[in-house]
Short mmCIF file of C-alpha atoms in Angstrom, two decimals:
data_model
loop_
_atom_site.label_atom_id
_atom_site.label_comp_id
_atom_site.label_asym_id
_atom_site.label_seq_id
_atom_site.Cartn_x
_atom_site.Cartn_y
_atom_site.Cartn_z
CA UNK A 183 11.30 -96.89 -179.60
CA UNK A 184 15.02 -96.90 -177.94
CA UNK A 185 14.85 -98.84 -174.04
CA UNK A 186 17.45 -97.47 -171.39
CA UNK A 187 18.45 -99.39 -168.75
CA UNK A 188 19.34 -97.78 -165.18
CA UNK A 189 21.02 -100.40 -163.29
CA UNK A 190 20.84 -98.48 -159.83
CA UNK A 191 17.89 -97.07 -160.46
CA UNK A 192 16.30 -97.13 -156.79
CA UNK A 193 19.07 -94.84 -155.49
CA UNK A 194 18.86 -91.49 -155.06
CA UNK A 195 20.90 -90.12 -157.79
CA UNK A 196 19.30 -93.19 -160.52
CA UNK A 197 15.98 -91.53 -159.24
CA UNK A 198 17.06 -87.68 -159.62
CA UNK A 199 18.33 -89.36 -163.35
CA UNK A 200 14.80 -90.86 -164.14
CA UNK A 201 13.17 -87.97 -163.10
CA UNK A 202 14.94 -86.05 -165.28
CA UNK A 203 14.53 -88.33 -168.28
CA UNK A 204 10.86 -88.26 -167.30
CA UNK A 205 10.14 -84.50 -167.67
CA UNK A 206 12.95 -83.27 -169.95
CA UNK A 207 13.95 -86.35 -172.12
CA UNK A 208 16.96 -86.81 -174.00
CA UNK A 209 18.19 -84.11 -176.64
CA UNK A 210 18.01 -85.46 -179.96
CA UNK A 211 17.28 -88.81 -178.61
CA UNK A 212 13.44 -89.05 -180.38
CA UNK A 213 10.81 -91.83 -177.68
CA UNK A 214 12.25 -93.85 -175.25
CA UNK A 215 10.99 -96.21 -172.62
CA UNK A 216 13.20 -96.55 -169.00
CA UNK A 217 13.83 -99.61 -167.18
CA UNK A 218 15.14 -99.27 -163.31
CA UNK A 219 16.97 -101.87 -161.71
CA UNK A 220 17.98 -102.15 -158.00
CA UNK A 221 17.90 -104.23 -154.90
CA UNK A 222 14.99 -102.40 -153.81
CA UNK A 223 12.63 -99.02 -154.16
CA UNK A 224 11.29 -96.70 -152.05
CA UNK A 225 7.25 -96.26 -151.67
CA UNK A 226 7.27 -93.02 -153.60
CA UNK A 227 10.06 -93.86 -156.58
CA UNK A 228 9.39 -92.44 -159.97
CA UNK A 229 9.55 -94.80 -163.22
CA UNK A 230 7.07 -97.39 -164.93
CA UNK A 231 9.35 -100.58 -165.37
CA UNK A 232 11.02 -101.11 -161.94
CA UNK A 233 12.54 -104.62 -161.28
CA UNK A 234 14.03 -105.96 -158.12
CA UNK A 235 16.98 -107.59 -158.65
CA UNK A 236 20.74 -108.27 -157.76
CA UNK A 237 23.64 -107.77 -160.43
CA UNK A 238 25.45 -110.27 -157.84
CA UNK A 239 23.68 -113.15 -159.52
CA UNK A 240 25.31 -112.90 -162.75
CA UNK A 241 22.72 -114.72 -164.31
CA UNK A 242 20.56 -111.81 -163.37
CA UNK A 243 22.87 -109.23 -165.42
CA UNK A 244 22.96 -111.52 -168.97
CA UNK A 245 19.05 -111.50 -168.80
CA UNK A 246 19.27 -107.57 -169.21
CA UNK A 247 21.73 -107.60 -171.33
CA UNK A 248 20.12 -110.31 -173.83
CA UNK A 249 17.28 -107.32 -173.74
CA UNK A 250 19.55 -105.16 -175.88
CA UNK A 251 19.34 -101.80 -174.15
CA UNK A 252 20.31 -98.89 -176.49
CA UNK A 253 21.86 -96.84 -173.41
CA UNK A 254 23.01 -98.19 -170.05
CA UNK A 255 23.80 -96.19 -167.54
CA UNK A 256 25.37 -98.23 -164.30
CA UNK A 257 25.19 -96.46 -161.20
CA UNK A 258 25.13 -99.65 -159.33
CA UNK A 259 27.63 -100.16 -156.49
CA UNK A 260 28.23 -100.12 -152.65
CA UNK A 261 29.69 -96.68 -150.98
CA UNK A 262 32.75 -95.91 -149.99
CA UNK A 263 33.17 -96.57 -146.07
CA UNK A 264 31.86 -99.62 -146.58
CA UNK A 265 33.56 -100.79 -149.90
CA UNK A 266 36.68 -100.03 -147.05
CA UNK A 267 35.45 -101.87 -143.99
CA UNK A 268 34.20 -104.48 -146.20
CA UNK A 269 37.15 -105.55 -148.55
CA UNK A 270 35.49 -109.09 -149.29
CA UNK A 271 31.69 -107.52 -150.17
CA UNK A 272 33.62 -103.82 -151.79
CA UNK A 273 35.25 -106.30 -154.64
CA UNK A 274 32.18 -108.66 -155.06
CA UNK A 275 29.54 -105.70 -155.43
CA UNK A 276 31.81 -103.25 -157.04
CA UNK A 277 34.26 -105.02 -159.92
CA UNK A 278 32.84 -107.92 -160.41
CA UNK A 279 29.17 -108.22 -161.44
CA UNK A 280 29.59 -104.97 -163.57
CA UNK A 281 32.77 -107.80 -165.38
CA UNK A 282 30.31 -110.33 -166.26
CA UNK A 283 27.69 -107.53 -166.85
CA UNK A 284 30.44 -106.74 -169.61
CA UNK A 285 30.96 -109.97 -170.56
CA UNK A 286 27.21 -110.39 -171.70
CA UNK A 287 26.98 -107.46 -173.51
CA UNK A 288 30.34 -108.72 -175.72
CA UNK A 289 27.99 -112.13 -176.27
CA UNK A 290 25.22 -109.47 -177.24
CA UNK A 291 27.38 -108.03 -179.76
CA UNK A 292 28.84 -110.86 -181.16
CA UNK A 293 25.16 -112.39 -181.86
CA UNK A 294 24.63 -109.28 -183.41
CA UNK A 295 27.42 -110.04 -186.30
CA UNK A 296 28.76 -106.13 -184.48
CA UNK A 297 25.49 -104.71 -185.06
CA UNK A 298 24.52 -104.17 -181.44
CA UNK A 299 27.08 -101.39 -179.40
CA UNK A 300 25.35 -99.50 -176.55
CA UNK A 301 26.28 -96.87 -174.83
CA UNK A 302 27.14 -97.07 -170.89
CA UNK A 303 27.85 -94.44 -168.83
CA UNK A 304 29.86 -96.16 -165.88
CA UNK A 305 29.22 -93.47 -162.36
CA UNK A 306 33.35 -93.67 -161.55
CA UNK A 307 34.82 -91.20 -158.79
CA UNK A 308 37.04 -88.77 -158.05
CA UNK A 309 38.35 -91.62 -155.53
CA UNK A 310 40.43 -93.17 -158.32
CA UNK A 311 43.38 -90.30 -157.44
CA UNK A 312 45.63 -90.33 -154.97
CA UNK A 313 48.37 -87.31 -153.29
CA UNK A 314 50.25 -85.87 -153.43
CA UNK A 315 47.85 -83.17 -154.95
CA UNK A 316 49.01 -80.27 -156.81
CA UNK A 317 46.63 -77.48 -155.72
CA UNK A 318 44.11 -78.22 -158.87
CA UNK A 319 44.03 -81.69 -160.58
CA UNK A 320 44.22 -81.48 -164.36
CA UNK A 321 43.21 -83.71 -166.87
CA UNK A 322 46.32 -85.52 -167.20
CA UNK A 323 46.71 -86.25 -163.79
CA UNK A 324 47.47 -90.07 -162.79
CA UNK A 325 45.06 -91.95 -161.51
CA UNK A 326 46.43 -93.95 -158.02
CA UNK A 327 43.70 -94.35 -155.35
CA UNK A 328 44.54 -94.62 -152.01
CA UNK A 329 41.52 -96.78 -150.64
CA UNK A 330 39.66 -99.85 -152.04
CA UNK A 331 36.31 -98.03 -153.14
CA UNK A 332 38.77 -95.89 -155.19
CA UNK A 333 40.51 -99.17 -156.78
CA UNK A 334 37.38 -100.76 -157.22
CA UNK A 335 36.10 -97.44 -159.37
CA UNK A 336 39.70 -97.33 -161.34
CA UNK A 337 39.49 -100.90 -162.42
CA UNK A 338 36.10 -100.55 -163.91
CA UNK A 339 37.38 -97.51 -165.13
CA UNK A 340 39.72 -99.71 -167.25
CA UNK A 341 37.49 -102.15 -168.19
CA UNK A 342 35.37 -99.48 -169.94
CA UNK A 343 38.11 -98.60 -171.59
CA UNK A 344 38.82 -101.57 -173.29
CA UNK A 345 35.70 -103.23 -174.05
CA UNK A 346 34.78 -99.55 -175.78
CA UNK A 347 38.64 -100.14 -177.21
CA UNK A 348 37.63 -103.31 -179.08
CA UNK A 349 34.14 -102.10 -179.86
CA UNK A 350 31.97 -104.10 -178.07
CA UNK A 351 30.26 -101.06 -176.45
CA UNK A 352 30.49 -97.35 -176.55
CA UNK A 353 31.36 -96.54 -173.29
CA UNK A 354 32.55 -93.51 -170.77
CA UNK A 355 33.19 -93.07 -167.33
CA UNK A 356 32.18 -90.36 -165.12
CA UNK A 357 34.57 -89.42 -162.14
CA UNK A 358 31.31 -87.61 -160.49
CA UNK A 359 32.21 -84.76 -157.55
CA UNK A 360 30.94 -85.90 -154.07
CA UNK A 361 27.18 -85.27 -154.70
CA UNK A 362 25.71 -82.91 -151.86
CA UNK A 363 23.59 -81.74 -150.70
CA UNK A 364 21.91 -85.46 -150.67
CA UNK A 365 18.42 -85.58 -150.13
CA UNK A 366 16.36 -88.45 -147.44
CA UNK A 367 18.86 -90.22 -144.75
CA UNK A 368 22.73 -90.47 -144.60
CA UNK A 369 24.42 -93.36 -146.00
CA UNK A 370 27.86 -95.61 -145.19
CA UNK A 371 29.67 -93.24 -147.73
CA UNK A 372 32.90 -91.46 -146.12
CA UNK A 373 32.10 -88.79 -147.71
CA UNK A 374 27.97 -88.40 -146.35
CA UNK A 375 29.04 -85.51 -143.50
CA UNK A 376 29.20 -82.81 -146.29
CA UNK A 377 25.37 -83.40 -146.79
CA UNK A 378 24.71 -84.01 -143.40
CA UNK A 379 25.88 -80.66 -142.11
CA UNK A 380 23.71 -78.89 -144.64
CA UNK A 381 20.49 -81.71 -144.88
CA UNK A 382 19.79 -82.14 -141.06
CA UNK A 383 20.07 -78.20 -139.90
CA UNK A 384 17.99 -77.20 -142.25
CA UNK A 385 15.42 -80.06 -141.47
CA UNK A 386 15.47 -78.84 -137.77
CA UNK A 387 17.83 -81.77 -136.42
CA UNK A 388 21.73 -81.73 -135.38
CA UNK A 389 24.68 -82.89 -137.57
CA UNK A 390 27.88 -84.35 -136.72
CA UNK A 391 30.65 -83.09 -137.48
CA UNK A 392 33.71 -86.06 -137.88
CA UNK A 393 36.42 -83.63 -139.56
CA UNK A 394 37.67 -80.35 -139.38
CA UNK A 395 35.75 -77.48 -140.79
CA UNK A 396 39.56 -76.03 -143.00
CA UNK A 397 38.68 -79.88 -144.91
CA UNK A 398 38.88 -78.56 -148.49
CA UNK A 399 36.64 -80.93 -151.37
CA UNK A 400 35.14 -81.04 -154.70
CA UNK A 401 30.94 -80.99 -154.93
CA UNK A 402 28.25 -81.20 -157.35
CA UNK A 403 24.09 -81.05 -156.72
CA UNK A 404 22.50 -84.28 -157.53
CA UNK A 405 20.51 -81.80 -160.28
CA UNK A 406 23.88 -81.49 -161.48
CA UNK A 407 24.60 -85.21 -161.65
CA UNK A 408 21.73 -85.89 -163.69
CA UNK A 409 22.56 -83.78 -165.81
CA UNK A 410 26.17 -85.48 -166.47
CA UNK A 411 24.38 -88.75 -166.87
CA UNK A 412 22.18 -87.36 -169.36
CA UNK A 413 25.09 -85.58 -171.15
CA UNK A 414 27.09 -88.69 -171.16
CA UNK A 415 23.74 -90.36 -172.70
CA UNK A 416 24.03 -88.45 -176.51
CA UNK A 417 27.45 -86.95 -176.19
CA UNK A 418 29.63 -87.84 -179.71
CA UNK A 419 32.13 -90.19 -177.93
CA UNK A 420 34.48 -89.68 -180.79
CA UNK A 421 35.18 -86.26 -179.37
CA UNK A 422 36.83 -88.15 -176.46
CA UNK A 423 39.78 -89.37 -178.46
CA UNK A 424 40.14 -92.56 -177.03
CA UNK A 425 40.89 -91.19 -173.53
CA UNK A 426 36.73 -92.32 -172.11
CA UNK A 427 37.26 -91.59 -168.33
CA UNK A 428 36.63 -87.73 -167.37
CA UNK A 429 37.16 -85.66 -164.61
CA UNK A 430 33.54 -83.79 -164.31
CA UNK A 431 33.08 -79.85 -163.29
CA UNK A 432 32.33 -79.41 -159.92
CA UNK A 433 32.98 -76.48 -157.15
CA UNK A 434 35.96 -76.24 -154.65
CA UNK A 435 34.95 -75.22 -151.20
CA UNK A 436 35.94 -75.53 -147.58
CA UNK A 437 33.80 -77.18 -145.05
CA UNK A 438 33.82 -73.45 -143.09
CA UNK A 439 32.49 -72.08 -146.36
CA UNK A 440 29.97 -74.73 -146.48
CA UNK A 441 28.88 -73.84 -143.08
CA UNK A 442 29.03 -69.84 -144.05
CA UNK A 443 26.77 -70.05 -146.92
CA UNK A 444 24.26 -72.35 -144.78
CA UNK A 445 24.59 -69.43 -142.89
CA UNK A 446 23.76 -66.91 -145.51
CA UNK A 447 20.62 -68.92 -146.11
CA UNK A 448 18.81 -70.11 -143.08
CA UNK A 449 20.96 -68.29 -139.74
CA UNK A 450 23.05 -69.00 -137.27
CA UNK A 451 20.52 -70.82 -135.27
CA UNK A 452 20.50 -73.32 -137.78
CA UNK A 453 24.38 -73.55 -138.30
CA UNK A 454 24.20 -74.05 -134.21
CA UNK A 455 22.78 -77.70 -135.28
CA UNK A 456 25.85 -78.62 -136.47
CA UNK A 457 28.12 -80.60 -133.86
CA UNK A 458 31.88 -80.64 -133.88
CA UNK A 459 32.62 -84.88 -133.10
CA UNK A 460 35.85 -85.80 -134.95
CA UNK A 461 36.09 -89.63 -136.29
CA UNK A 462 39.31 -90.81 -137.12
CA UNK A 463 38.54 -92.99 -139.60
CA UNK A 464 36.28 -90.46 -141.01
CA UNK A 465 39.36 -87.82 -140.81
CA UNK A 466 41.63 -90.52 -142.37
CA UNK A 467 39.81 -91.33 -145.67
CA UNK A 468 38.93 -87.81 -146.50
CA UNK A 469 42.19 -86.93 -146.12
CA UNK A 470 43.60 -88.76 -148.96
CA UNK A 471 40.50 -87.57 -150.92
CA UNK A 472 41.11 -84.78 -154.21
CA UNK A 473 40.30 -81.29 -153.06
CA UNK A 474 39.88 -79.15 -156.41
CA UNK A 475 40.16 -79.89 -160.07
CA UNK A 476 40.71 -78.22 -163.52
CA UNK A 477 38.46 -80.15 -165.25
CA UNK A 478 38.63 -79.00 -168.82
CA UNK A 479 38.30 -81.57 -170.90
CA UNK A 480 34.75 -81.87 -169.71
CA UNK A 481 33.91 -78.23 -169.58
CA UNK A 482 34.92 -78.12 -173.28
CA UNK A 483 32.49 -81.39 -173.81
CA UNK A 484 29.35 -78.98 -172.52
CA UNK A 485 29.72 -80.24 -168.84
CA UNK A 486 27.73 -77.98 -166.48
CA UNK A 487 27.96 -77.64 -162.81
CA UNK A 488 27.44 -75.05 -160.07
CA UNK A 489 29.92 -72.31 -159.18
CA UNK A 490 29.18 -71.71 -155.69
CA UNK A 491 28.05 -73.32 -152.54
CA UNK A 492 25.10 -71.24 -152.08
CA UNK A 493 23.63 -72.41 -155.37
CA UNK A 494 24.38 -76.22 -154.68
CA UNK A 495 22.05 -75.10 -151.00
CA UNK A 496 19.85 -73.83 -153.52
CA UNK A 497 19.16 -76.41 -155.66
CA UNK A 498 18.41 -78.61 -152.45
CA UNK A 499 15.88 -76.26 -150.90
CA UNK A 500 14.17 -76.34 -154.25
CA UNK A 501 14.03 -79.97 -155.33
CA UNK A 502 14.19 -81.77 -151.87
CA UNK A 503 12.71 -79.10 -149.34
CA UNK A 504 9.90 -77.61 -150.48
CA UNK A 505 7.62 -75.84 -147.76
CA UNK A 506 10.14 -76.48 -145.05
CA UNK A 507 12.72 -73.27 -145.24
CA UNK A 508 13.62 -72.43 -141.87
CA UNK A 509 13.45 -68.66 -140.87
CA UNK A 510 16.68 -67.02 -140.51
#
């Protein structure tokens, strides 16, 4: 039976991932057995083998790795706004236990005589560009972030590439859209106002707004981003020609047209929830952020995503709001 590991696997998108695994499997993939790992769970968390744990202790991280894991997927890392007000704790959590996490797995492998090569899917971001922008990013656009969550995400970027270079693991990186609409509470991420304005309305409670509503960005569901992750999980890297970090699909929309197709779906009552409150340093990290891509390297891989906001609303109501649609 082949074990994957889901380092992460208490947050909400290593959840929507194990869920997935859960009820639809892997294709091609024959009986597995999934291991989460994470700082922490909540009560109602889905999987069988949860440990607590912190890839901080680096100890911690050869332990799994001695396990031999056929597929690793490492979703583990601290958010954006606080990788930024943080410098100190953004570098520590987010470069360099996922280093030595890599380091163990290269012991693995050489114990192995080269027999042992998993496959990890690294969770990267669309942080890792900087502007100026041309109206759609394409695939060979240069990577040059603009804030330290989006260095920290390049330079593991690069150190996917190259241990997958040498062979020591079969490796990819996925430069996921900002995930929305987010199911439970909001988090330190920059980017958590595009879920809030959509999550909190339509649970009956107001939603600041800390940017203006012409703000243009690049989404995905979290249904979509376990399906990436799952993707990633049996694609034929060899059809990636060396080049392992890609730019997933995703949808282009304004905040406005965020706030119009919440409108579409539950009134203008509930759009009345949401609260105009600019932030600054809200304002000043988004701006820097990508706003639309080409991404067709990944399309032509099998990549799926939504095409409009509505359905991304959609796919929330469904899997996180059941029973609890507000009249329009």
């Amino acid at each position: 039976m082949k074990r994957i590991l889901i380092l992460g696997g208490g947050g909400m998108v290593g959840q929507k991932l194990a869920r997935r695994l859960e009820t639809q499997g892997l294709p091609g993939f024959g009986d597995f057995r999934v291991t989460l790992h994470d700082l922490g769970y909540a009560p109602d968390a889905v999987g069988d083998d949860k440990r607590v744990g912190d890839l901080s202790v680096l100890a911690e991280g050869a332990a799994l790795a001695a396990e031999r894991f056929d597929v690793i997927f490492y979703l583990a890392s601290i958010v954006s706004g606080e990788a930024e007000t943080n410098f100190d704790l953004g570098w520590q959590t987010n470069l360099t236990p996922l280093w030595a996490f890599l380091e163990a797995l290269r012991a693995q492998h050489r114990a192995s005589g080269g027999e042992y090569v998993p496959r990890v899917v690294f969770t990267s971001s669309i942080a890792v560009f900087g502007g100026p922008y041309p109206d759609k990013i394409g695939d060979e656009f240069l990577t040059s972030p603009q804030t330290s969550y989006g260095a920290q995400k390049a330079a593991c970027e690069l150190m996917i590439q190259d241990y997958s270079r040498k062979g020591f693991i079969d490796g990819m990186s996925l430069r996921l859209p900002t995930i929305c609409v987010r199911p439970g509470k909001a988090n330190l991420a920059a980017s958590s106002f595009f879920s809030g304005i959509i999550r909190e309305p339509l649970n009956g409670m107001e939603a600041i707004l800390p940017v203006e509503d012409t703000v243009r960005h690049w989404h995905a569901s979290p249904r979509s981003a376990a399906g990436f992750l799952a993707h990633a999980a049996v694609l034929d890297t060899d059809r990636l020609e060396g080049r392992r970090a890609l730019n997933l699909p995703g949808l282009s929309c304004t905040v406005a047209e965020q706030i119009e197709a919440l409108r579409d779906v539950a009134g203008n009552n509930v759009v009345a929830l949401i609260k105009p409150q600019r932030d600054e340093a809200v304002a000043k990290i988004v701006s820097g952020w990508p706003r639309n891509f080409a991404p067709e390297r990944a399309l032509t891989l099998g990549f799926k995503a939504e095409e409009t906001f509505r359905e991304i609303i959609d796919v929330y109501i469904e899997d996180d709001l059941p029973g609890r649609m507000p009249s329009p």
